[in-house]
Amino acid sequence: MNIKAVPPHITDAEWEVMRVVWANKHVTSKEVILILESKMNWKQTTVKTLLGRLVEKGVLDTEQDGRKYIYKTKFEEMVFIKDYANNLFQRICKKDIGHVIEDIIKEQTLSFNDIKKIEETLMNKKELAISEVDCQCISGQCECSLHQHGEKPKSAG
Amino acid sequence: MNIKAVPPHITDAEWEVMRVVWANKHVTSKEVILILESKMNWKQTTVKTLLGRLVEKGVLDTEQDGRKYIYKTKFEEMVFIKDYANNLFQRICKKDIGHVIEDIIKEQTLSFNDIKKIEETLMNKKELAISEVDCQCISGQCECSLHQHGEKPKSAG
DNA sequence: AAGTATCGTTTACAAGCGTAAACTTTAATC
DNA sequence: GATTAAAGTTTACGCTTGTAAACGATACTT
């Protein structure tokens, strides 16, 4: 019964470090320091602090190798990405999700192949589609309650 | 030359308050307090503090009405949603954006109509599609640099 | 063996955030 | 006009985050 584990929360600075860990199967602090030094302009100890916090939080595992550590992630990047995305969709009225997805598509750069893949995903999604998404906001936190039939008001002028 | 203004950063707690402001054209602190009291279990002053900080940050405008204020937003909800979404896409390799969008679609609940709209958006997007998205990561922060032709490695086993 | 370069660990410290008590002002009521 | 209730303002306080300096332990060098 694989409970979909919500990963620990990581901060922006920690995310930068994690990208290095994800891109390389395993890393040492030195490697992370070198990779991030120009992008982030961090002192060495800053990276070390962040690695330490990530270990504390249970995001990274360490394996000793002489006097140094090899750091490995315990969570795939996608877990954090999904968490971040879910976080966004939890802040909005469920009825608006489709609209937000449209907006994302308009905003981001996509290749022909990306589009093809998304189209396929959408085709499959039709099987699971419903006729109307249920707004799950509390009254007063979205506009749905202000009118009858679930549709959001277009121009409440 | 409408510069796309990045809105001030608002915190999670502030976002809860903003949802009330967005849902109602304008609100008083009392209204916000009433609307959020059961969901958030906040004391009255907590809401007042948050409203105060939002005004400080320039997210809300006030208009005095006797001894009380009428609060109005200076930014539409969509501005913050877009900002949040962009924030996500800035943390990942550009080549993965399509994949993440697919994932979002799989994960979220959508109506037939949502799907239809997204399909239309995708159709239009084809005009702007490119043959290959350029990874904009620095070397060491994504896997693209580990091989030749832009395609991400499937299973680097 | 002594010196030095490298790792990791501890401590630091200001700003931001969640959450609220205490205080002040002002409008409404008796 | 004095009292009270309702708004806003000030102060608070512990935790998190970004960013590091200082310190201690250890491995390589001479």
XYZ file of C-alpha atoms (C1' of nucleotides) in Angstrom:
374
model
C 0.000 0.000 0.000
C 2.666 2.368 -1.165
C 1.652 5.575 0.593
C 2.671 8.450 -1.607
C 5.209 9.994 0.731
C 5.299 13.750 0.788
C 8.972 14.637 0.795
C 10.364 16.954 3.452
C 10.180 20.581 2.528
C 13.332 21.955 0.963
C 14.127 25.598 0.558
C 15.189 27.457 -2.560
C 18.865 27.312 -1.678
C 18.591 23.641 -0.869
C 16.895 23.001 -4.179
C 19.925 24.389 -5.998
C 22.072 21.874 -4.206
C 19.639 19.075 -4.923
C 19.759 19.774 -8.636
C 23.437 18.996 -8.527
C 22.796 15.816 -6.614
C 20.092 14.741 -9.052
C 22.186 15.475 -12.100
C 25.071 13.412 -10.822
C 24.270 10.100 -9.280
C 26.287 10.914 -6.179
C 28.450 13.837 -5.248
C 30.959 15.093 -2.745
C 30.719 18.490 -1.144
C 33.657 19.585 -3.222
C 31.867 18.785 -6.450
C 28.802 20.689 -5.377
C 30.937 23.637 -4.355
C 32.669 23.719 -7.720
C 29.500 23.366 -9.721
C 27.623 26.081 -7.893
C 30.361 28.562 -7.249
C 29.842 30.731 -10.280
C 26.076 30.482 -10.400
C 25.452 31.118 -6.745
C 28.517 32.947 -5.511
C 28.405 30.993 -2.324
C 31.255 30.492 0.047
C 32.260 26.876 0.558
C 30.754 26.699 3.993
C 27.404 27.764 2.657
C 27.248 24.675 0.513
C 28.389 22.559 3.423
C 25.683 23.983 5.636
C 23.069 23.230 3.025
C 24.308 19.680 2.513
C 24.231 19.208 6.262
C 20.678 20.450 6.515
C 19.590 18.187 3.698
C 21.056 15.216 5.511
C 19.337 16.296 8.733
C 16.041 16.553 6.910
C 16.466 13.069 5.577
C 16.680 14.123 1.962
C 20.242 12.972 1.471
C 22.022 9.850 2.548
C 25.736 9.801 3.184
C 28.318 7.168 2.762
C 31.733 7.734 4.186
C 34.753 7.515 1.946
C 37.881 8.235 3.943
C 37.412 11.559 5.569
C 34.784 12.665 3.111
C 31.181 11.891 2.384
C 29.455 10.727 -0.720
C 26.008 12.242 -0.816
C 23.081 10.497 -2.484
C 19.473 11.513 -2.715
C 16.694 9.534 -1.162
C 14.063 11.205 -3.337
C 13.905 11.592 -7.055
C 13.611 15.024 -8.518
C 10.140 14.281 -9.799
C 8.872 13.785 -6.272
C 9.780 17.343 -5.424
C 8.512 18.714 -8.686
C 5.155 17.046 -8.181
C 5.012 18.308 -4.663
C 5.703 21.819 -5.820
C 3.062 21.576 -8.511
C 0.485 20.140 -6.139
C 1.217 22.969 -3.842
C 0.226 25.385 -6.530
C -2.989 23.586 -7.356
C -3.950 23.451 -3.729
C -4.035 27.215 -3.592
C -6.590 27.686 -6.297
C -10.187 26.827 -6.960
C -10.320 23.364 -8.501
C -12.478 24.722 -11.268
C -9.581 26.890 -12.377
C -7.054 24.129 -12.783
C -7.764 23.630 -16.454
C -7.387 27.285 -17.084
C -4.081 27.417 -15.261
C -2.769 24.497 -17.264
C -3.705 26.321 -20.453
C -1.870 29.305 -19.192
C 1.226 27.323 -18.411
C 1.215 25.890 -21.910
C 0.936 29.345 -23.402
C 3.780 30.605 -21.279
C 6.362 27.878 -21.631
C 8.565 26.973 -24.556
C 7.656 23.602 -26.002
C 8.925 21.448 -28.830
C 6.737 19.727 -31.427
C 7.434 16.510 -29.682
C 6.457 17.908 -26.298
C 3.171 18.985 -27.771
C 2.578 15.619 -29.334
C 3.212 13.896 -26.038
C 0.933 16.237 -24.158
C -1.774 15.637 -26.730
C -1.467 11.932 -26.168
C -1.651 12.393 -22.443
C -4.780 14.442 -22.907
C -6.334 11.743 -25.077
C -5.830 9.225 -22.306
C -7.047 11.669 -19.744
C -10.423 11.760 -21.446
C -11.225 8.375 -19.993
C -10.964 9.881 -16.543
C -12.558 13.187 -17.290
C -15.715 14.232 -15.520
C -18.445 16.548 -16.579
C -17.816 19.150 -13.968
C -15.012 19.707 -11.539
C -16.127 20.287 -8.007
C -14.934 23.532 -6.463
C -13.547 22.599 -3.103
C -12.998 26.033 -1.730
C -14.615 27.216 1.426
C -17.271 29.820 0.987
C -15.665 33.209 0.704
C -12.411 31.977 -0.752
C -13.505 31.692 -4.336
C -16.218 33.111 -6.506
C -18.112 29.897 -7.125
C -20.455 30.339 -4.217
C -21.633 33.659 -5.561
C -23.882 32.036 -8.153
C -25.777 28.907 -9.083
C -24.343 26.337 -11.348
C -20.721 25.750 -10.739
C -19.598 27.794 -13.720
C -17.484 30.692 -12.643
C -18.859 34.093 -13.464
C -17.271 35.590 -16.555
C -17.486 39.271 -15.888
C -19.041 40.115 -12.603
C -18.638 43.733 -13.741
C 5.806 49.239 -22.644
C 3.965 47.243 -20.035
C 6.774 45.575 -18.115
C 5.457 42.325 -16.753
C 5.709 43.233 -13.086
C 6.719 40.453 -10.806
C 4.440 40.809 -7.818
C 5.899 41.030 -4.332
C 6.421 37.689 -2.705
C 3.573 36.607 -0.482
C 3.762 33.817 2.049
C 1.446 30.855 2.466
C -0.522 32.495 5.239
C -0.815 35.680 3.240
C -2.035 33.714 0.247
C -4.958 32.421 2.309
C -5.925 35.981 3.052
C -5.520 37.002 -0.551
C -7.888 34.308 -1.721
C -10.559 35.976 0.349
C -9.712 39.346 -1.124
C -9.794 37.969 -4.660
C -13.070 36.182 -4.170
C -14.768 39.297 -2.886
C -14.119 42.504 -4.695
C -13.195 44.261 -1.487
C -13.242 43.208 2.112
C -12.949 44.438 5.648
C -10.753 42.747 8.214
C -13.871 41.502 9.927
C -15.027 39.692 6.826
C -11.684 38.037 6.356
C -11.646 37.009 9.988
C -15.074 35.434 9.714
C -14.339 33.627 6.481
C -11.075 32.131 7.639
C -11.845 31.408 11.239
C -12.920 27.817 10.816
C -10.472 26.883 8.101
C -7.413 28.409 9.676
C -8.186 28.600 13.377
C -6.510 31.938 13.544
C -7.031 34.522 16.211
C -8.372 37.832 14.979
C -5.072 39.576 15.381
C -3.373 37.055 13.171
C -5.566 38.100 10.289
C -4.975 41.735 11.111
C -1.233 41.218 11.105
C -1.401 39.515 7.736
C -3.568 42.244 6.245
C -1.131 44.800 7.591
C 1.817 43.048 6.037
C 0.057 42.772 2.711
C -0.556 46.507 2.743
C 3.091 47.127 3.659
C 4.203 44.951 0.788
C 2.051 46.911 -1.588
C -0.225 44.032 -2.430
C -3.325 45.582 -0.933
C -4.708 49.079 -1.106
C -6.820 50.512 1.645
C -9.623 52.969 1.640
C -10.843 54.333 4.899
C -14.466 53.976 5.814
C -15.101 55.447 9.223
C -12.805 53.705 11.629
C -12.286 50.764 9.389
C -10.522 49.964 6.173
C -11.748 48.529 2.963
C -9.025 46.380 1.489
C -8.619 45.896 -2.244
C -6.009 44.001 -4.165
C -3.590 45.649 -6.522
C -2.781 42.375 -8.273
C -5.059 39.823 -9.813
C -4.896 36.277 -8.622
C -3.571 35.124 -11.978
C -0.469 37.240 -11.542
C 0.453 35.300 -8.443
C -0.481 31.974 -9.936
C 1.708 32.610 -12.947
C 4.518 33.700 -10.742
C 4.235 30.550 -8.719
C 4.170 28.400 -11.832
C 7.148 30.189 -13.359
C 8.965 29.610 -10.174
C 8.486 25.912 -10.610
C 9.649 25.895 -14.206
C 12.712 27.887 -13.314
C 13.902 25.094 -11.074
C 13.967 22.429 -13.720
C 15.761 21.696 -16.936
C 13.861 23.368 -19.767
C 13.873 20.107 -21.634
C 11.728 18.599 -18.909
C 8.963 21.145 -19.012
C 6.843 19.148 -21.428
C 7.170 16.117 -19.279
C 6.166 18.007 -16.169
C 3.111 19.404 -17.905
C 2.107 15.876 -18.887
C 2.509 14.870 -15.318
C 0.367 17.672 -14.060
C -2.370 16.687 -16.471
C -2.239 13.111 -15.283
C -2.410 14.188 -11.689
C -5.177 16.771 -11.725
C -8.903 16.334 -12.074
C -10.185 17.783 -15.325
C -13.538 18.090 -17.008
C -14.270 17.257 -20.641
C -14.458 20.907 -21.300
C -11.123 21.582 -19.625
C -9.552 18.984 -21.866
C -11.116 20.448 -24.940
C -9.816 23.878 -24.063
C -6.347 22.588 -23.380
C -6.370 20.786 -26.698
C -7.231 24.012 -28.426
C -4.465 25.804 -26.626
C -2.069 23.110 -27.736
C -3.196 23.449 -31.323
C -2.373 27.143 -31.250
C 0.843 26.471 -29.498
C 2.058 24.467 -32.451
C 2.655 27.671 -34.335
C 5.199 28.640 -31.744
C 6.714 25.254 -31.201
C 10.354 24.650 -31.904
C 12.155 21.508 -32.847
C 14.183 21.244 -29.729
C 14.050 23.040 -26.428
C 17.340 24.392 -25.271
C 18.461 23.192 -21.865
C 19.493 26.262 -19.972
C 21.005 24.620 -16.962
C 24.548 25.154 -15.939
C 26.799 22.185 -16.393
C 26.426 19.877 -13.432
C 22.875 20.860 -12.615
C 21.127 18.662 -15.122
C 21.917 15.567 -17.063
C 21.927 17.074 -20.521
C 25.611 17.805 -20.524
C 26.397 14.166 -19.924
C 25.798 13.219 -23.536
C 25.584 14.495 -27.099
C 22.367 15.476 -28.644
C 20.108 17.310 -26.317
C 17.889 14.318 -25.657
C 17.977 13.374 -22.046
C 19.310 9.924 -21.303
C 16.560 7.383 -20.699
C 18.249 4.972 -18.393
C 21.763 5.868 -17.599
C 21.910 2.535 -15.713
C 57.073 13.939 12.777
C 55.530 18.664 11.645
C 53.029 21.502 8.616
C 49.393 22.323 5.641
C 45.481 21.613 2.919
C 40.803 19.607 3.253
C 36.806 17.793 5.114
C 33.058 18.047 8.248
C 30.883 20.395 12.609
C 29.492 24.180 15.549
C 28.122 28.555 16.195
C 26.228 32.912 14.432
C 23.239 36.259 13.021
C 19.936 39.020 10.533
C 15.647 38.778 7.926
C 11.358 36.480 7.082
C 7.265 33.974 8.766
C 3.480 32.121 11.628
C 0.991 33.323 15.351
C -0.671 36.270 18.657
C -0.997 39.316 23.079
C -1.156 43.965 24.480
C -2.190 48.528 23.552
C -4.504 52.588 21.321
C -7.955 54.855 19.016
C -12.497 55.731 17.732
C -17.328 54.897 16.937
C -21.520 53.484 18.998
C -24.466 53.092 23.137
C -26.610 54.051 27.637
C -20.496 62.365 28.599
C -18.887 57.729 30.240
C -18.649 53.029 28.855
C -17.950 49.579 25.806
C -17.116 47.319 21.627
C -14.663 47.053 17.446
C -10.724 48.652 14.386
C -6.177 49.310 13.703
C -1.049 49.448 15.615
C 2.895 47.900 18.261
C 5.482 44.586 20.229
C 6.795 39.799 20.716
C 8.739 35.485 20.134
C 10.322 31.080 18.464
C 11.394 28.782 14.127
C 13.253 28.803 9.429
C 16.300 30.404 5.877
C 20.316 32.432 3.638
C 24.825 33.085 4.317
C 28.957 32.353 6.564
C 33.003 32.513 10.042
C 35.359 29.823 13.301
C 36.805 25.544 14.826
C 38.247 20.709 14.961
C 39.729 16.484 12.831
C 42.271 14.115 9.352
C 44.978 13.004 5.407
C 48.703 14.238 2.381
C 53.548 16.550 1.990
C 58.101 17.514 2.998
